[in-house]
PDB file of C-alpha atoms in Angstrom:
ATOM      1  CA  UNK A   1     -59.008 -22.587  19.620  1.00  0.00           C
ATOM      2  CA  UNK A   2     -59.686 -22.999  15.919  1.00  0.00           C
ATOM      3  CA  UNK A   3     -59.910 -26.652  14.901  1.00  0.00           C
ATOM      4  CA  UNK A   4     -56.207 -27.361  14.625  1.00  0.00           C
ATOM      5  CA  UNK A   5     -54.600 -30.480  16.036  1.00  0.00           C
ATOM      6  CA  UNK A   6     -50.878 -31.104  16.016  1.00  0.00           C
ATOM      7  CA  UNK A   7     -49.430 -34.535  16.633  1.00  0.00           C
ATOM      8  CA  UNK A   8     -47.420 -35.627  18.399  1.00  0.00           C
ATOM      9  CA  UNK A   9     -47.267 -32.904  21.064  1.00  0.00           C
ATOM     10  CA  UNK A  10     -43.881 -34.065  22.288  1.00  0.00           C
ATOM     11  CA  UNK A  11     -41.228 -36.209  20.648  1.00  0.00           C
ATOM     12  CA  UNK A  12     -37.653 -37.197  21.404  1.00  0.00           C
ATOM     13  CA  UNK A  13     -35.725 -38.695  18.540  1.00  0.00           C
ATOM     14  CA  UNK A  14     -32.156 -39.605  17.685  1.00  0.00           C
ATOM     15  CA  UNK A  15     -29.913 -37.770  15.266  1.00  0.00           C
ATOM     16  CA  UNK A  16     -30.214 -39.155  11.758  1.00  0.00           C
ATOM     17  CA  UNK A  17     -33.713 -40.590  12.103  1.00  0.00           C
ATOM     18  CA  UNK A  18     -36.668 -39.420  10.016  1.00  0.00           C
ATOM     19  CA  UNK A  19     -39.475 -37.609  11.803  1.00  0.00           C
ATOM     20  CA  UNK A  20     -42.914 -36.571  10.582  1.00  0.00           C
ATOM     21  CA  UNK A  21     -45.112 -34.036  12.326  1.00  0.00           C
ATOM     22  CA  UNK A  22     -48.782 -33.779  11.488  1.00  0.00           C
ATOM     23  CA  UNK A  23     -51.136 -30.828  11.412  1.00  0.00           C
ATOM     24  CA  UNK A  24     -54.839 -31.544  11.049  1.00  0.00           C
ATOM     25  CA  UNK A  25     -57.513 -28.862  10.621  1.00  0.00           C
ATOM     26  CA  UNK A  26     -61.281 -29.032  10.606  1.00  0.00           C
ATOM     27  CA  UNK A  27     -61.854 -25.472   9.344  1.00  0.00           C
ATOM     28  CA  UNK A  28     -61.447 -26.193   5.604  1.00  0.00           C
ATOM     29  CA  UNK A  29     -58.971 -23.298   5.381  1.00  0.00           C
ATOM     30  CA  UNK A  30     -56.950 -23.075   2.213  1.00  0.00           C
ATOM     31  CA  UNK A  31     -53.626 -21.918   3.667  1.00  0.00           C
ATOM     32  CA  UNK A  32     -51.517 -23.914   6.101  1.00  0.00           C
ATOM     33  CA  UNK A  33     -48.102 -23.044   7.543  1.00  0.00           C
ATOM     34  CA  UNK A  34     -45.304 -24.614   9.535  1.00  0.00           C
ATOM     35  CA  UNK A  35     -43.248 -22.370  11.825  1.00  0.00           C
ATOM     36  CA  UNK A  36     -40.482 -23.143  14.267  1.00  0.00           C
ATOM     37  CA  UNK A  37     -39.933 -21.221  17.490  1.00  0.00           C
ATOM     38  CA  UNK A  38     -36.498 -20.920  19.024  1.00  0.00           C
ATOM     39  CA  UNK A  39     -35.233 -18.739  21.877  1.00  0.00           C
ATOM     40  CA  UNK A  40     -33.853 -15.491  20.536  1.00  0.00           C
ATOM     41  CA  UNK A  41     -35.446 -15.968  17.109  1.00  0.00           C
ATOM     42  CA  UNK A  42     -39.180 -15.676  17.561  1.00  0.00           C
ATOM     43  CA  UNK A  43     -41.140 -17.693  15.012  1.00  0.00           C
ATOM     44  CA  UNK A  44     -39.753 -18.418  11.556  1.00  0.00           C
ATOM     45  CA  UNK A  45     -41.614 -19.808   8.566  1.00  0.00           C
ATOM     46  CA  UNK A  46     -40.443 -23.227   7.330  1.00  0.00           C
ATOM     47  CA  UNK A  47     -42.933 -24.076   4.564  1.00  0.00           C
ATOM     48  CA  UNK A  48     -46.459 -23.173   3.655  1.00  0.00           C
ATOM     49  CA  UNK A  49     -49.248 -24.547   1.497  1.00  0.00           C
ATOM     50  CA  UNK A  50     -51.822 -22.650  -0.539  1.00  0.00           C
ATOM     51  CA  UNK A  51     -53.840 -25.683  -1.585  1.00  0.00           C
ATOM     52  CA  UNK A  52     -53.760 -29.437  -2.013  1.00  0.00           C
ATOM     53  CA  UNK A  53     -50.383 -30.387  -3.478  1.00  0.00           C
ATOM     54  CA  UNK A  54     -49.379 -26.687  -3.622  1.00  0.00           C
ATOM     55  CA  UNK A  55     -46.510 -25.852  -1.301  1.00  0.00           C
ATOM     56  CA  UNK A  56     -43.624 -23.420  -1.155  1.00  0.00           C
ATOM     57  CA  UNK A  57     -40.550 -22.724   0.936  1.00  0.00           C
ATOM     58  CA  UNK A  58     -40.242 -20.271   3.768  1.00  0.00           C
ATOM     59  CA  UNK A  59     -37.272 -18.614   5.415  1.00  0.00           C
ATOM     60  CA  UNK A  60     -35.772 -21.744   7.054  1.00  0.00           C
ATOM     61  CA  UNK A  61     -36.743 -24.635   4.766  1.00  0.00           C
ATOM     62  CA  UNK A  62     -33.385 -26.454   4.552  1.00  0.00           C
ATOM     63  CA  UNK A  63     -33.638 -29.972   6.002  1.00  0.00           C
ATOM     64  CA  UNK A  64     -37.442 -30.016   5.875  1.00  0.00           C
ATOM     65  CA  UNK A  65     -40.015 -31.232   3.382  1.00  0.00           C
ATOM     66  CA  UNK A  66     -43.794 -31.002   3.437  1.00  0.00           C
ATOM     67  CA  UNK A  67     -46.759 -32.658   1.832  1.00  0.00           C
ATOM     68  CA  UNK A  68     -50.430 -31.842   1.556  1.00  0.00           C
ATOM     69  CA  UNK A  69     -52.519 -34.544  -0.066  1.00  0.00           C
ATOM     70  CA  UNK A  70     -55.781 -33.456   1.570  1.00  0.00           C
ATOM     71  CA  UNK A  71     -57.119 -30.040   2.543  1.00  0.00           C
ATOM     72  CA  UNK A  72     -57.175 -30.954   6.205  1.00  0.00           C
ATOM     73  CA  UNK A  73     -53.669 -32.394   6.626  1.00  0.00           C
ATOM     74  CA  UNK A  74     -50.253 -30.764   6.308  1.00  0.00           C
ATOM     75  CA  UNK A  75     -47.242 -32.929   7.111  1.00  0.00           C
ATOM     76  CA  UNK A  76     -43.756 -31.718   7.991  1.00  0.00           C
ATOM     77  CA  UNK A  77     -40.915 -34.221   7.546  1.00  0.00           C
ATOM     78  CA  UNK A  78     -37.379 -34.057   8.797  1.00  0.00           C
ATOM     79  CA  UNK A  79     -35.651 -36.574   6.539  1.00  0.00           C
ATOM     80  CA  UNK A  80     -32.637 -36.958   8.829  1.00  0.00           C
ATOM     81  CA  UNK A  81     -33.049 -35.113  12.096  1.00  0.00           C
ATOM     82  CA  UNK A  82     -30.189 -33.015  13.453  1.00  0.00           C
ATOM     83  CA  UNK A  83     -29.707 -31.387  16.846  1.00  0.00           C
ATOM     84  CA  UNK A  84     -30.200 -27.958  15.272  1.00  0.00           C
ATOM     85  CA  UNK A  85     -33.774 -28.999  14.526  1.00  0.00           C
ATOM     86  CA  UNK A  86     -34.585 -29.268  18.224  1.00  0.00           C
ATOM     87  CA  UNK A  87     -37.356 -26.708  18.500  1.00  0.00           C
ATOM     88  CA  UNK A  88     -41.031 -26.093  19.067  1.00  0.00           C
ATOM     89  CA  UNK A  89     -42.989 -26.445  15.831  1.00  0.00           C
ATOM     90  CA  UNK A  90     -46.250 -24.609  15.247  1.00  0.00           C
ATOM     91  CA  UNK A  91     -48.796 -25.168  12.557  1.00  0.00           C
ATOM     92  CA  UNK A  92     -51.037 -22.295  11.481  1.00  0.00           C
ATOM     93  CA  UNK A  93     -54.016 -21.983   9.168  1.00  0.00           C
ATOM     94  CA  UNK A  94     -55.711 -19.094   7.451  1.00  0.00           C
ATOM     95  CA  UNK A  95     -58.760 -18.821   5.251  1.00  0.00           C
ATOM     96  CA  UNK A  96     -56.977 -16.737   2.653  1.00  0.00           C
ATOM     97  CA  UNK A  97     -53.614 -15.102   2.062  1.00  0.00           C
ATOM     98  CA  UNK A  98     -52.114 -14.217   5.425  1.00  0.00           C
ATOM     99  CA  UNK A  99     -51.976 -10.525   4.680  1.00  0.00           C
ATOM    100  CA  UNK A 100     -55.747 -10.368   4.440  1.00  0.00           C
ATOM    101  CA  UNK A 101     -56.940 -12.911   6.963  1.00  0.00           C
ATOM    102  CA  UNK A 102     -56.372 -13.949  10.526  1.00  0.00           C
ATOM    103  CA  UNK A 103     -53.956 -16.833  11.097  1.00  0.00           C
ATOM    104  CA  UNK A 104     -54.808 -19.371  13.797  1.00  0.00           C
ATOM    105  CA  UNK A 105     -52.092 -21.389  15.506  1.00  0.00           C
ATOM    106  CA  UNK A 106     -52.018 -24.900  16.889  1.00  0.00           C
ATOM    107  CA  UNK A 107     -50.681 -25.789  20.337  1.00  0.00           C
ATOM    108  CA  UNK A 108     -47.230 -26.740  19.096  1.00  0.00           C
ATOM    109  CA  UNK A 109     -45.030 -29.841  18.964  1.00  0.00           C
ATOM    110  CA  UNK A 110     -41.905 -29.914  21.104  1.00  0.00           C
ATOM    111  CA  UNK A 111     -39.227 -31.897  19.252  1.00  0.00           C
ATOM    112  CA  UNK A 112     -35.942 -32.849  20.867  1.00  0.00           C
ATOM    113  CA  UNK A 113     -33.189 -34.403  18.752  1.00  0.00           C
ATOM    114  CA  UNK A 114     -30.527 -36.163  20.835  1.00  0.00           C
TER     115      UNK A 114
ATOM    116  CA  UNK B   1     -33.265  -9.550   5.681  1.00  0.00           C
ATOM    117  CA  UNK B   2     -36.498  -8.669   7.337  1.00  0.00           C
ATOM    118  CA  UNK B   3     -36.352  -7.885  11.024  1.00  0.00           C
ATOM    119  CA  UNK B   4     -39.150  -6.968  13.332  1.00  0.00           C
ATOM    120  CA  UNK B   5     -37.651  -5.502  16.475  1.00  0.00           C
ATOM    121  CA  UNK B   6     -39.106  -5.558  19.978  1.00  0.00           C
ATOM    122  CA  UNK B   7     -37.747  -4.951  23.420  1.00  0.00           C
ATOM    123  CA  UNK B   8     -37.292  -8.287  25.186  1.00  0.00           C
ATOM    124  CA  UNK B   9     -38.652  -7.617  28.660  1.00  0.00           C
ATOM    125  CA  UNK B  10     -41.167  -5.374  30.394  1.00  0.00           C
ATOM    126  CA  UNK B  11     -42.039  -5.439  34.056  1.00  0.00           C
ATOM    127  CA  UNK B  12     -45.050  -3.579  35.469  1.00  0.00           C
ATOM    128  CA  UNK B  13     -47.188  -3.533  38.582  1.00  0.00           C
ATOM    129  CA  UNK B  14     -50.769  -4.713  38.572  1.00  0.00           C
ATOM    130  CA  UNK B  15     -53.116  -1.875  37.667  1.00  0.00           C
ATOM    131  CA  UNK B  16     -50.512   0.090  35.711  1.00  0.00           C
ATOM    132  CA  UNK B  17     -50.539   0.490  31.941  1.00  0.00           C
ATOM    133  CA  UNK B  18     -48.122  -1.546  29.839  1.00  0.00           C
ATOM    134  CA  UNK B  19     -46.723  -0.319  26.541  1.00  0.00           C
ATOM    135  CA  UNK B  20     -44.947  -2.754  24.244  1.00  0.00           C
ATOM    136  CA  UNK B  21     -43.135  -1.277  21.265  1.00  0.00           C
ATOM    137  CA  UNK B  22     -42.237  -2.737  17.889  1.00  0.00           C
ATOM    138  CA  UNK B  23     -40.532  -1.532  14.744  1.00  0.00           C
ATOM    139  CA  UNK B  24     -41.152  -3.279  11.457  1.00  0.00           C
ATOM    140  CA  UNK B  25     -39.482  -3.207   8.092  1.00  0.00           C
ATOM    141  CA  UNK B  26     -41.873  -3.392   5.169  1.00  0.00           C
ATOM    142  CA  UNK B  27     -43.866  -0.266   4.475  1.00  0.00           C
ATOM    143  CA  UNK B  28     -46.118  -2.274   2.160  1.00  0.00           C
ATOM    144  CA  UNK B  29     -47.329  -4.607   4.921  1.00  0.00           C
ATOM    145  CA  UNK B  30     -51.104  -4.634   4.790  1.00  0.00           C
ATOM    146  CA  UNK B  31     -51.762  -5.788   8.313  1.00  0.00           C
ATOM    147  CA  UNK B  32     -49.769  -5.627  11.526  1.00  0.00           C
ATOM    148  CA  UNK B  33     -50.554  -7.997  14.342  1.00  0.00           C
ATOM    149  CA  UNK B  34     -50.130  -8.558  18.036  1.00  0.00           C
ATOM    150  CA  UNK B  35     -50.097 -12.130  19.306  1.00  0.00           C
ATOM    151  CA  UNK B  36     -49.974 -13.384  22.896  1.00  0.00           C
ATOM    152  CA  UNK B  37     -48.320 -16.612  24.006  1.00  0.00           C
ATOM    153  CA  UNK B  38     -48.851 -18.059  27.449  1.00  0.00           C
ATOM    154  CA  UNK B  39     -46.441 -20.700  28.794  1.00  0.00           C
ATOM    155  CA  UNK B  40     -46.705 -24.015  26.964  1.00  0.00           C
ATOM    156  CA  UNK B  41     -49.395 -22.728  24.633  1.00  0.00           C
ATOM    157  CA  UNK B  42     -49.737 -21.657  21.039  1.00  0.00           C
ATOM    158  CA  UNK B  43     -50.143 -18.115  19.820  1.00  0.00           C
ATOM    159  CA  UNK B  44     -53.391 -16.280  20.330  1.00  0.00           C
ATOM    160  CA  UNK B  45     -54.246 -13.343  18.096  1.00  0.00           C
ATOM    161  CA  UNK B  46     -54.906 -10.338  20.330  1.00  0.00           C
ATOM    162  CA  UNK B  47     -55.564  -7.672  17.779  1.00  0.00           C
ATOM    163  CA  UNK B  48     -54.458  -6.378  14.424  1.00  0.00           C
ATOM    164  CA  UNK B  49     -54.441  -3.058  12.631  1.00  0.00           C
ATOM    165  CA  UNK B  50     -54.849  -2.301   8.973  1.00  0.00           C
ATOM    166  CA  UNK B  51     -52.072  -0.196   7.522  1.00  0.00           C
ATOM    167  CA  UNK B  52     -54.327   2.758   6.675  1.00  0.00           C
ATOM    168  CA  UNK B  53     -55.283   3.209  10.338  1.00  0.00           C
ATOM    169  CA  UNK B  54     -53.437   5.186  13.017  1.00  0.00           C
ATOM    170  CA  UNK B  55     -55.115   3.715  16.035  1.00  0.00           C
ATOM    171  CA  UNK B  56     -57.345   0.854  17.047  1.00  0.00           C
ATOM    172  CA  UNK B  57     -58.936   0.358  20.445  1.00  0.00           C
ATOM    173  CA  UNK B  58     -60.400  -2.883  21.716  1.00  0.00           C
ATOM    174  CA  UNK B  59     -61.442  -2.873  25.377  1.00  0.00           C
ATOM    175  CA  UNK B  60     -58.184  -2.624  27.383  1.00  0.00           C
ATOM    176  CA  UNK B  61     -56.005  -2.796  24.284  1.00  0.00           C
ATOM    177  CA  UNK B  62     -54.909   0.189  22.204  1.00  0.00           C
ATOM    178  CA  UNK B  63     -52.759  -0.184  19.114  1.00  0.00           C
ATOM    179  CA  UNK B  64     -50.949   2.818  17.684  1.00  0.00           C
ATOM    180  CA  UNK B  65     -49.365   2.800  14.247  1.00  0.00           C
ATOM    181  CA  UNK B  66     -46.845   5.337  12.980  1.00  0.00           C
ATOM    182  CA  UNK B  67     -46.266   4.416   9.348  1.00  0.00           C
ATOM    183  CA  UNK B  68     -43.666   7.113   8.797  1.00  0.00           C
ATOM    184  CA  UNK B  69     -41.428   5.654  11.494  1.00  0.00           C
ATOM    185  CA  UNK B  70     -42.637   2.031  10.958  1.00  0.00           C
ATOM    186  CA  UNK B  71     -43.455   1.899  14.637  1.00  0.00           C
ATOM    187  CA  UNK B  72     -46.226  -0.093  16.243  1.00  0.00           C
ATOM    188  CA  UNK B  73     -47.190  -0.129  19.892  1.00  0.00           C
ATOM    189  CA  UNK B  74     -49.575  -2.091  22.079  1.00  0.00           C
ATOM    190  CA  UNK B  75     -50.921  -0.480  25.221  1.00  0.00           C
ATOM    191  CA  UNK B  76     -52.643  -2.626  27.834  1.00  0.00           C
ATOM    192  CA  UNK B  77     -54.634  -0.580  30.307  1.00  0.00           C
ATOM    193  CA  UNK B  78     -55.122  -1.738  33.926  1.00  0.00           C
ATOM    194  CA  UNK B  79     -52.647  -4.585  33.491  1.00  0.00           C
ATOM    195  CA  UNK B  80     -53.548  -7.764  35.389  1.00  0.00           C
ATOM    196  CA  UNK B  81     -51.422 -10.723  36.501  1.00  0.00           C
ATOM    197  CA  UNK B  82     -53.225 -12.779  33.860  1.00  0.00           C
ATOM    198  CA  UNK B  83     -51.652 -10.555  31.222  1.00  0.00           C
ATOM    199  CA  UNK B  84     -48.228 -12.007  32.033  1.00  0.00           C
ATOM    200  CA  UNK B  85     -47.102 -13.671  28.792  1.00  0.00           C
ATOM    201  CA  UNK B  86     -44.920 -13.188  25.741  1.00  0.00           C
ATOM    202  CA  UNK B  87     -46.253 -10.693  23.215  1.00  0.00           C
ATOM    203  CA  UNK B  88     -45.264 -10.913  19.572  1.00  0.00           C
ATOM    204  CA  UNK B  89     -45.495  -8.223  16.979  1.00  0.00           C
ATOM    205  CA  UNK B  90     -45.842  -9.500  13.384  1.00  0.00           C
ATOM    206  CA  UNK B  91     -46.091  -8.016   9.937  1.00  0.00           C
ATOM    207  CA  UNK B  92     -47.413  -9.668   6.787  1.00  0.00           C
ATOM    208  CA  UNK B  93     -44.882  -9.929   3.968  1.00  0.00           C
ATOM    209  CA  UNK B  94     -45.938 -11.995   0.985  1.00  0.00           C
ATOM    210  CA  UNK B  95     -47.277 -15.341   2.181  1.00  0.00           C
ATOM    211  CA  UNK B  96     -45.681 -15.139   5.590  1.00  0.00           C
ATOM    212  CA  UNK B  97     -46.066 -13.516   8.937  1.00  0.00           C
ATOM    213  CA  UNK B  98     -42.709 -12.148  10.057  1.00  0.00           C
ATOM    214  CA  UNK B  99     -42.473 -12.143  13.833  1.00  0.00           C
ATOM    215  CA  UNK B 100     -40.420 -10.193  16.281  1.00  0.00           C
ATOM    216  CA  UNK B 101     -38.565 -12.117  18.979  1.00  0.00           C
ATOM    217  CA  UNK B 102     -41.259 -11.376  21.524  1.00  0.00           C
ATOM    218  CA  UNK B 103     -41.556  -9.194  24.622  1.00  0.00           C
ATOM    219  CA  UNK B 104     -41.934 -10.977  27.947  1.00  0.00           C
ATOM    220  CA  UNK B 105     -44.393  -9.043  30.103  1.00  0.00           C
ATOM    221  CA  UNK B 106     -44.122  -9.678  33.815  1.00  0.00           C
ATOM    222  CA  UNK B 107     -46.893  -8.306  36.040  1.00  0.00           C
ATOM    223  CA  UNK B 108     -46.338  -8.137  39.776  1.00  0.00           C
ATOM    224  CA  UNK B 109     -49.100  -7.744  42.342  1.00  0.00           C
TER     225      UNK B 109
END
């Protein structure tokens, strides 16, 4: 695997609580992405980053925020978790724009909101 | 919206060839990808094809691209039980990879 570490790998949280997921890379890649995977939907882009402090929304960004203060770390925050955010979350990295470079995926974080 | 379509299930016998089909939406996509996901794991890039190619072969894998019909296929020759997994087709649109829902390949011995 490329040097991507997601933490935590599993989390159970209560509705209404804030949750932060971390993606850490050691590849010095410029682009970082957060996807969620749900049965019947494949993977859908939540947010992405194209540099330190440069982020933008993806297809399913409502209820999520992100931050990237260092090249190696990309944080995904659920400000007030809801049951619809129960999912498997994947971080991905790529050296350049995804249409011209391979994207590498982390192992995923399984989040359950009860 | 953008939809990448794949059949959901494919069942084959060990040693047979598997063909997984995909239709995509954006004719301007530069690259088209096939990813593999084993249970409990992340996605592993299997292969990709540049949009100006018709075919790409990589050991047991053959990718065919029909741009006119926006159809992509992945053929796995001599399928093994270790090939059992979910296979995702993806196209690049803007900053994102748009994924299909995945095809579950089941290989029986």
